[in-house]
CSV table of C-alpha atoms in Angstrom, one decimal:
chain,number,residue,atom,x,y,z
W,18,UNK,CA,85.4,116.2,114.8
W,19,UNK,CA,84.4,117.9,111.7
W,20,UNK,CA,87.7,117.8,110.4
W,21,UNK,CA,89.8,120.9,109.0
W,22,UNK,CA,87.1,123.4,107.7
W,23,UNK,CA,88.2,125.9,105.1
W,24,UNK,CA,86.2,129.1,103.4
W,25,UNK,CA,85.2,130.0,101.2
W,26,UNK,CA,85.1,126.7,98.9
W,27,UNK,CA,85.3,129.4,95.7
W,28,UNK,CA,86.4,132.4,95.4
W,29,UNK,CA,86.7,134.7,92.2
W,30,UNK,CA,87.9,138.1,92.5
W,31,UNK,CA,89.4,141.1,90.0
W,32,UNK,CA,93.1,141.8,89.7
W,33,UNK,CA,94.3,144.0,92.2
W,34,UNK,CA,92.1,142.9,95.5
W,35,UNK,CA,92.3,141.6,98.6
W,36,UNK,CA,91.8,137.9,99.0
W,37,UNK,CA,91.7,136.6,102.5
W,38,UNK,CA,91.0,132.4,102.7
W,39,UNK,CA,90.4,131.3,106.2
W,40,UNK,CA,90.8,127.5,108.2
W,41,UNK,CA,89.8,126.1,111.5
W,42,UNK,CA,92.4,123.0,112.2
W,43,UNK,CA,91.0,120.0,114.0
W,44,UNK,CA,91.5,120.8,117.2
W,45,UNK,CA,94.5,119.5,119.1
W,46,UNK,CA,96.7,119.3,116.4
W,47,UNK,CA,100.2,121.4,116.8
W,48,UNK,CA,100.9,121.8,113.2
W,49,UNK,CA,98.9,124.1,110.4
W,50,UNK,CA,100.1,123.8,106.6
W,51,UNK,CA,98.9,125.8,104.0
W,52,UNK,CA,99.4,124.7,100.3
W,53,UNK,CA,98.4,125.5,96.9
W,54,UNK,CA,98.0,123.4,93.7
W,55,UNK,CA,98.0,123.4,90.0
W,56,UNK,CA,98.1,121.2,87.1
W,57,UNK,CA,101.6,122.6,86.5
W,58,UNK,CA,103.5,122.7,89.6
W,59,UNK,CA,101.5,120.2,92.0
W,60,UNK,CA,101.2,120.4,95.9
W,61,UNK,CA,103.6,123.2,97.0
W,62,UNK,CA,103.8,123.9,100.5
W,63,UNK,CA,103.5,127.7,101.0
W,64,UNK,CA,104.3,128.2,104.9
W,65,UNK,CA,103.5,125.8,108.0
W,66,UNK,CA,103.2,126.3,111.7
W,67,UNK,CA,103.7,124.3,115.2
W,68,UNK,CA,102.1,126.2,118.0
W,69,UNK,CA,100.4,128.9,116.0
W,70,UNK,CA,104.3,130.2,115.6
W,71,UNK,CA,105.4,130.2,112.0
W,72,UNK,CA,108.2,127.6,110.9
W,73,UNK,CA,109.0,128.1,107.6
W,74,UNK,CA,107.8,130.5,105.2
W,75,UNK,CA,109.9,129.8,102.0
W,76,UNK,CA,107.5,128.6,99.7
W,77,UNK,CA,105.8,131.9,100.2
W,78,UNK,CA,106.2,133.3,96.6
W,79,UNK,CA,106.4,136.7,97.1
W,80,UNK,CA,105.5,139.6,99.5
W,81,UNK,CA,101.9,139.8,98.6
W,82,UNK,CA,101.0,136.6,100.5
W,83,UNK,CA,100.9,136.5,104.3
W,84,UNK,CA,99.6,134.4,106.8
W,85,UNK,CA,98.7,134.3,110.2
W,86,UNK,CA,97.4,132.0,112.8
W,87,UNK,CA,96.6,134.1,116.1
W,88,UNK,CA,94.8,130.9,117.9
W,89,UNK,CA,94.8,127.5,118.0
W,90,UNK,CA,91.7,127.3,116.2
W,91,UNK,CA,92.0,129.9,113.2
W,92,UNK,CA,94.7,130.9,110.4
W,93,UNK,CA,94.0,133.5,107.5
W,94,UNK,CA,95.9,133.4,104.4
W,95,UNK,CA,95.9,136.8,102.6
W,96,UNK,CA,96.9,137.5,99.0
W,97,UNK,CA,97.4,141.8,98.5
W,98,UNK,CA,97.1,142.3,95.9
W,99,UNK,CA,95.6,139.2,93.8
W,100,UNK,CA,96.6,138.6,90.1
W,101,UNK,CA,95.7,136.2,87.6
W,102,UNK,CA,98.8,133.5,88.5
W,103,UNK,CA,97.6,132.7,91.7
W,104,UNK,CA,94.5,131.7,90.2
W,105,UNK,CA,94.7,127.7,92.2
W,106,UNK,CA,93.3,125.6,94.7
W,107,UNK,CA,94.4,126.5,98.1
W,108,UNK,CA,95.0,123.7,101.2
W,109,UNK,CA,94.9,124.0,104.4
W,110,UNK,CA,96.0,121.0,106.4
W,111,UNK,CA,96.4,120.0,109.8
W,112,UNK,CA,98.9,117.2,111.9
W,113,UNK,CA,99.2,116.5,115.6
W,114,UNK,CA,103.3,115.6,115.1
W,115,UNK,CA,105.5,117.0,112.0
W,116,UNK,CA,104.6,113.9,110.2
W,117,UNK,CA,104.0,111.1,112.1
W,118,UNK,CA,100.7,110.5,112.1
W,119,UNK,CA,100.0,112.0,108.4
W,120,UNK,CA,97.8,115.6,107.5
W,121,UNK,CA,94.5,115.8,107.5
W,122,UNK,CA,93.7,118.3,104.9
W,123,UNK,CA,90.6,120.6,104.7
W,124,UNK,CA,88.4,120.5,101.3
W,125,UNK,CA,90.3,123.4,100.0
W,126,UNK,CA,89.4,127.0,98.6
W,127,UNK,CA,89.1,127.4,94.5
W,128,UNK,CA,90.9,130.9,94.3
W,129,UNK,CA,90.0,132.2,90.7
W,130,UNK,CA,91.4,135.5,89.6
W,131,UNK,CA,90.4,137.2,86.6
H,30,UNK,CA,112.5,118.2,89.8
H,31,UNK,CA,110.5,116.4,92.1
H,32,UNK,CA,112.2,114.6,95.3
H,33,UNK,CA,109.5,112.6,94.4
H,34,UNK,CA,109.3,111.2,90.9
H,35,UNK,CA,105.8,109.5,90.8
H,36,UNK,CA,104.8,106.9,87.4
H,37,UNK,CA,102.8,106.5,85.6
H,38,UNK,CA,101.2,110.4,85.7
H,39,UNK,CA,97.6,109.2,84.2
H,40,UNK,CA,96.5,105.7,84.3
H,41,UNK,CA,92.7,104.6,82.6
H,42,UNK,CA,91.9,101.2,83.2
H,43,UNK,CA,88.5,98.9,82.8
H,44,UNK,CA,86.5,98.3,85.8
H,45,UNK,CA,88.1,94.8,87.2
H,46,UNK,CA,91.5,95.3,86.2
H,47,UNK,CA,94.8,95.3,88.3
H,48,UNK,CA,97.2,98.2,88.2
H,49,UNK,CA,100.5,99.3,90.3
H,50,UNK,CA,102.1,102.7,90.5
H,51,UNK,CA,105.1,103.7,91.8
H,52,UNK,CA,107.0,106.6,93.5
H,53,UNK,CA,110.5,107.2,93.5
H,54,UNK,CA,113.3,109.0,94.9
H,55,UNK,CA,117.5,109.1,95.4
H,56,UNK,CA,116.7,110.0,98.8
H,57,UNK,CA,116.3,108.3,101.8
H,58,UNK,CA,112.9,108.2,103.3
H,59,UNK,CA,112.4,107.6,107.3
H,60,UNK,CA,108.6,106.7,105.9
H,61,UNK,CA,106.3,107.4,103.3
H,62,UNK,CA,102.4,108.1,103.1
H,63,UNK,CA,100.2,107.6,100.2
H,64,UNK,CA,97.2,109.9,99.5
H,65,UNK,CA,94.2,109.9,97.6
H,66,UNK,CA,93.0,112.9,96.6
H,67,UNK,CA,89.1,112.8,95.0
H,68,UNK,CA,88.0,115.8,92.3
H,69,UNK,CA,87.2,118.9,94.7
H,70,UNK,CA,88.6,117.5,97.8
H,71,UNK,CA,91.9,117.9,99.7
H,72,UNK,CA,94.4,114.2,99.7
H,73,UNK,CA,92.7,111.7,102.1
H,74,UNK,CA,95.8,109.8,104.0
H,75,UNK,CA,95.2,106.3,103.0
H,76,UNK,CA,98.5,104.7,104.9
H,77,UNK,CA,102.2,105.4,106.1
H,78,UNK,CA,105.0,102.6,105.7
H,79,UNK,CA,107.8,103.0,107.8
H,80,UNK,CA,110.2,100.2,107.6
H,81,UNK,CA,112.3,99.2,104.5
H,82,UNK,CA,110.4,96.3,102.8
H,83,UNK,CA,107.1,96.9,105.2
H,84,UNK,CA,104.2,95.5,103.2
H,85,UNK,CA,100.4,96.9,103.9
H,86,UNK,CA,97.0,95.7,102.5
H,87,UNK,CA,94.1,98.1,102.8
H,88,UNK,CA,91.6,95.8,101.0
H,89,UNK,CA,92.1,95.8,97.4
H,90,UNK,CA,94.8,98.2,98.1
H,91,UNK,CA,98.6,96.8,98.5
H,92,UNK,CA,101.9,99.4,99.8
H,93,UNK,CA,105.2,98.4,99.8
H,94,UNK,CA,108.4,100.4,101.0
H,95,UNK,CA,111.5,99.4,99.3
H,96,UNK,CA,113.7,97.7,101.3
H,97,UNK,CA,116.6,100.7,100.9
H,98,UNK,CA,113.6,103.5,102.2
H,99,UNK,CA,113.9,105.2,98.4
H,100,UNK,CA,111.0,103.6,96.7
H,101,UNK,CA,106.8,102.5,97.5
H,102,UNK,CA,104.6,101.2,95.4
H,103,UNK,CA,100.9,100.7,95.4
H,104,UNK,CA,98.9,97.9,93.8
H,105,UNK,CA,95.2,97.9,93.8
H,106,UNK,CA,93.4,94.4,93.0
H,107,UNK,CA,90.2,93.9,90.7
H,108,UNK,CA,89.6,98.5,90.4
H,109,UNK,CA,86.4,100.1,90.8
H,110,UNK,CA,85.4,103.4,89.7
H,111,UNK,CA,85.6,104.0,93.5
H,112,UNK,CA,89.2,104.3,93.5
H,113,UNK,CA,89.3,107.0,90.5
H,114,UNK,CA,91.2,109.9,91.9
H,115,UNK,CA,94.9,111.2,92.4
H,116,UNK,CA,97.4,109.3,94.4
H,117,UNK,CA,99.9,110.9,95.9
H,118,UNK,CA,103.1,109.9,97.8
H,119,UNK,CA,104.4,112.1,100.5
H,120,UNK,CA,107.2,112.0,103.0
H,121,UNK,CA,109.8,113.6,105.6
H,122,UNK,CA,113.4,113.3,103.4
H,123,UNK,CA,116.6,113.3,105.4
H,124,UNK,CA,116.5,117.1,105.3
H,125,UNK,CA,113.7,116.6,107.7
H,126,UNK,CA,111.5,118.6,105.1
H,127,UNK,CA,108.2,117.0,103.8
H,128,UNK,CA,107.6,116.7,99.9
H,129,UNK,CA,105.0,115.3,97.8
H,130,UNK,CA,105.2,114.0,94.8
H,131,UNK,CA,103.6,114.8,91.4
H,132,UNK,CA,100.7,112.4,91.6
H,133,UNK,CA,99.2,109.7,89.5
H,134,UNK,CA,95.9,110.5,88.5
H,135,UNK,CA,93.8,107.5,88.3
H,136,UNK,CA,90.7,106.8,86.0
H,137,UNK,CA,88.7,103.3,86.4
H,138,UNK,CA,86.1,103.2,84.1
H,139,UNK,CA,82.4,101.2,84.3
């Protein structure tokens, strides 16, 4: 398996746009995370889901981001529109279980926005 | 304030020597999971202990769970520039949500 496979690996963009960061889970897991990271506030889990239904969406900070997973295989996370404090790394990770068997996490996406 | 109180935050050491860091919590655990997270990468899963006072070697690498599920620590033996990176502690709290801690980043130098 080639593991959890996110794009694009960097991504700058002006104030105001459209971001849209995409990930392909390993296939056969039940359980997609996304989570962002900074120096200041660490790992923060944004929104999960089990089944391509989402869970829990309250680390979502605001109405500007929204994500989707319409398959098994494929989730977008969309920021509308981008400004400069979202400017962070970006995970997507995948488990077969809640936790049980730990996340495999894709190679994240560098968001930069200036 | 982390569920997760990870120590010490940066840690440079020679090439050789021994170092331990710890994660902490006032919360029960069901288990735990340490990560390793390399520059540009996403946290590689490196182990889960599940019972209180569980010990696991990975090589150089040694986890322990506390024996009341609130505490792990990790202990790598003789450290190469190999293991540079962040380590991170993770786990389910009796909330049944999962929380990470802050990280100890980790610099072994040649």
């Amino acid at each position: 398996d080639a593991g959890v496979i996110q794009s694009p690996r960097h991504e700058v963009t002006e104030m105001g746009q459209e971001v849209t960061l995409r990930c392909k889970p390993i296939s056969g897991h039940d359980y997609l995370f996304w989570y962002r990271q900074t120096m200041m506030r660490g790992l923060e889990l944004l929104i999960y889901f089990n089944n391509n239904v989402p869970i829990d969406d309250s680390g979502m900070p605001e109405d500007r981001f929204s994500a989707k997973m319409p398959n098994a295989s494929f989730s977008t996370l969309k920021i509308q529109p981008s400004e400069p404090r979202d400017s962070a790394v970006y995970f997507c990770a995948s488990s077969l279980g809640r936790v049980s068997y730990g996340y495999t996490f894709g190679s994240g996406t560098r968001l930069t926005v200036v | 304030t982390q569920l997760l109180e990870q120590s010490p935050q940066f840690l440079s050491i020679q090439e050789g020597e021994n170092l331990t860091v710890y994660c902490n919590s006032s919360s029960v655990f069901s288990s735990l999971q340490w990560y390793r997270q390399e520059p540009g990468e996403g946290p590689v899963l490196l182990v889960t202990v599940v019972t209180g006072g569980e010990v696991k070697k990975l090589k150089r690498l040694t986890f322990q769970f506390g024996d009341a599920r609130k505490d792990s620590s990790l202990h790598i033996t003789a450290a190469q520039p190999g293991d540079t990176g962040l380590y991170l502690c993770a786990g389910p709290s009796n909330f049944n949500k999962f929380y990470f801690g802050s990280g100890t980043k980790l610099n072994v130098k040649p």
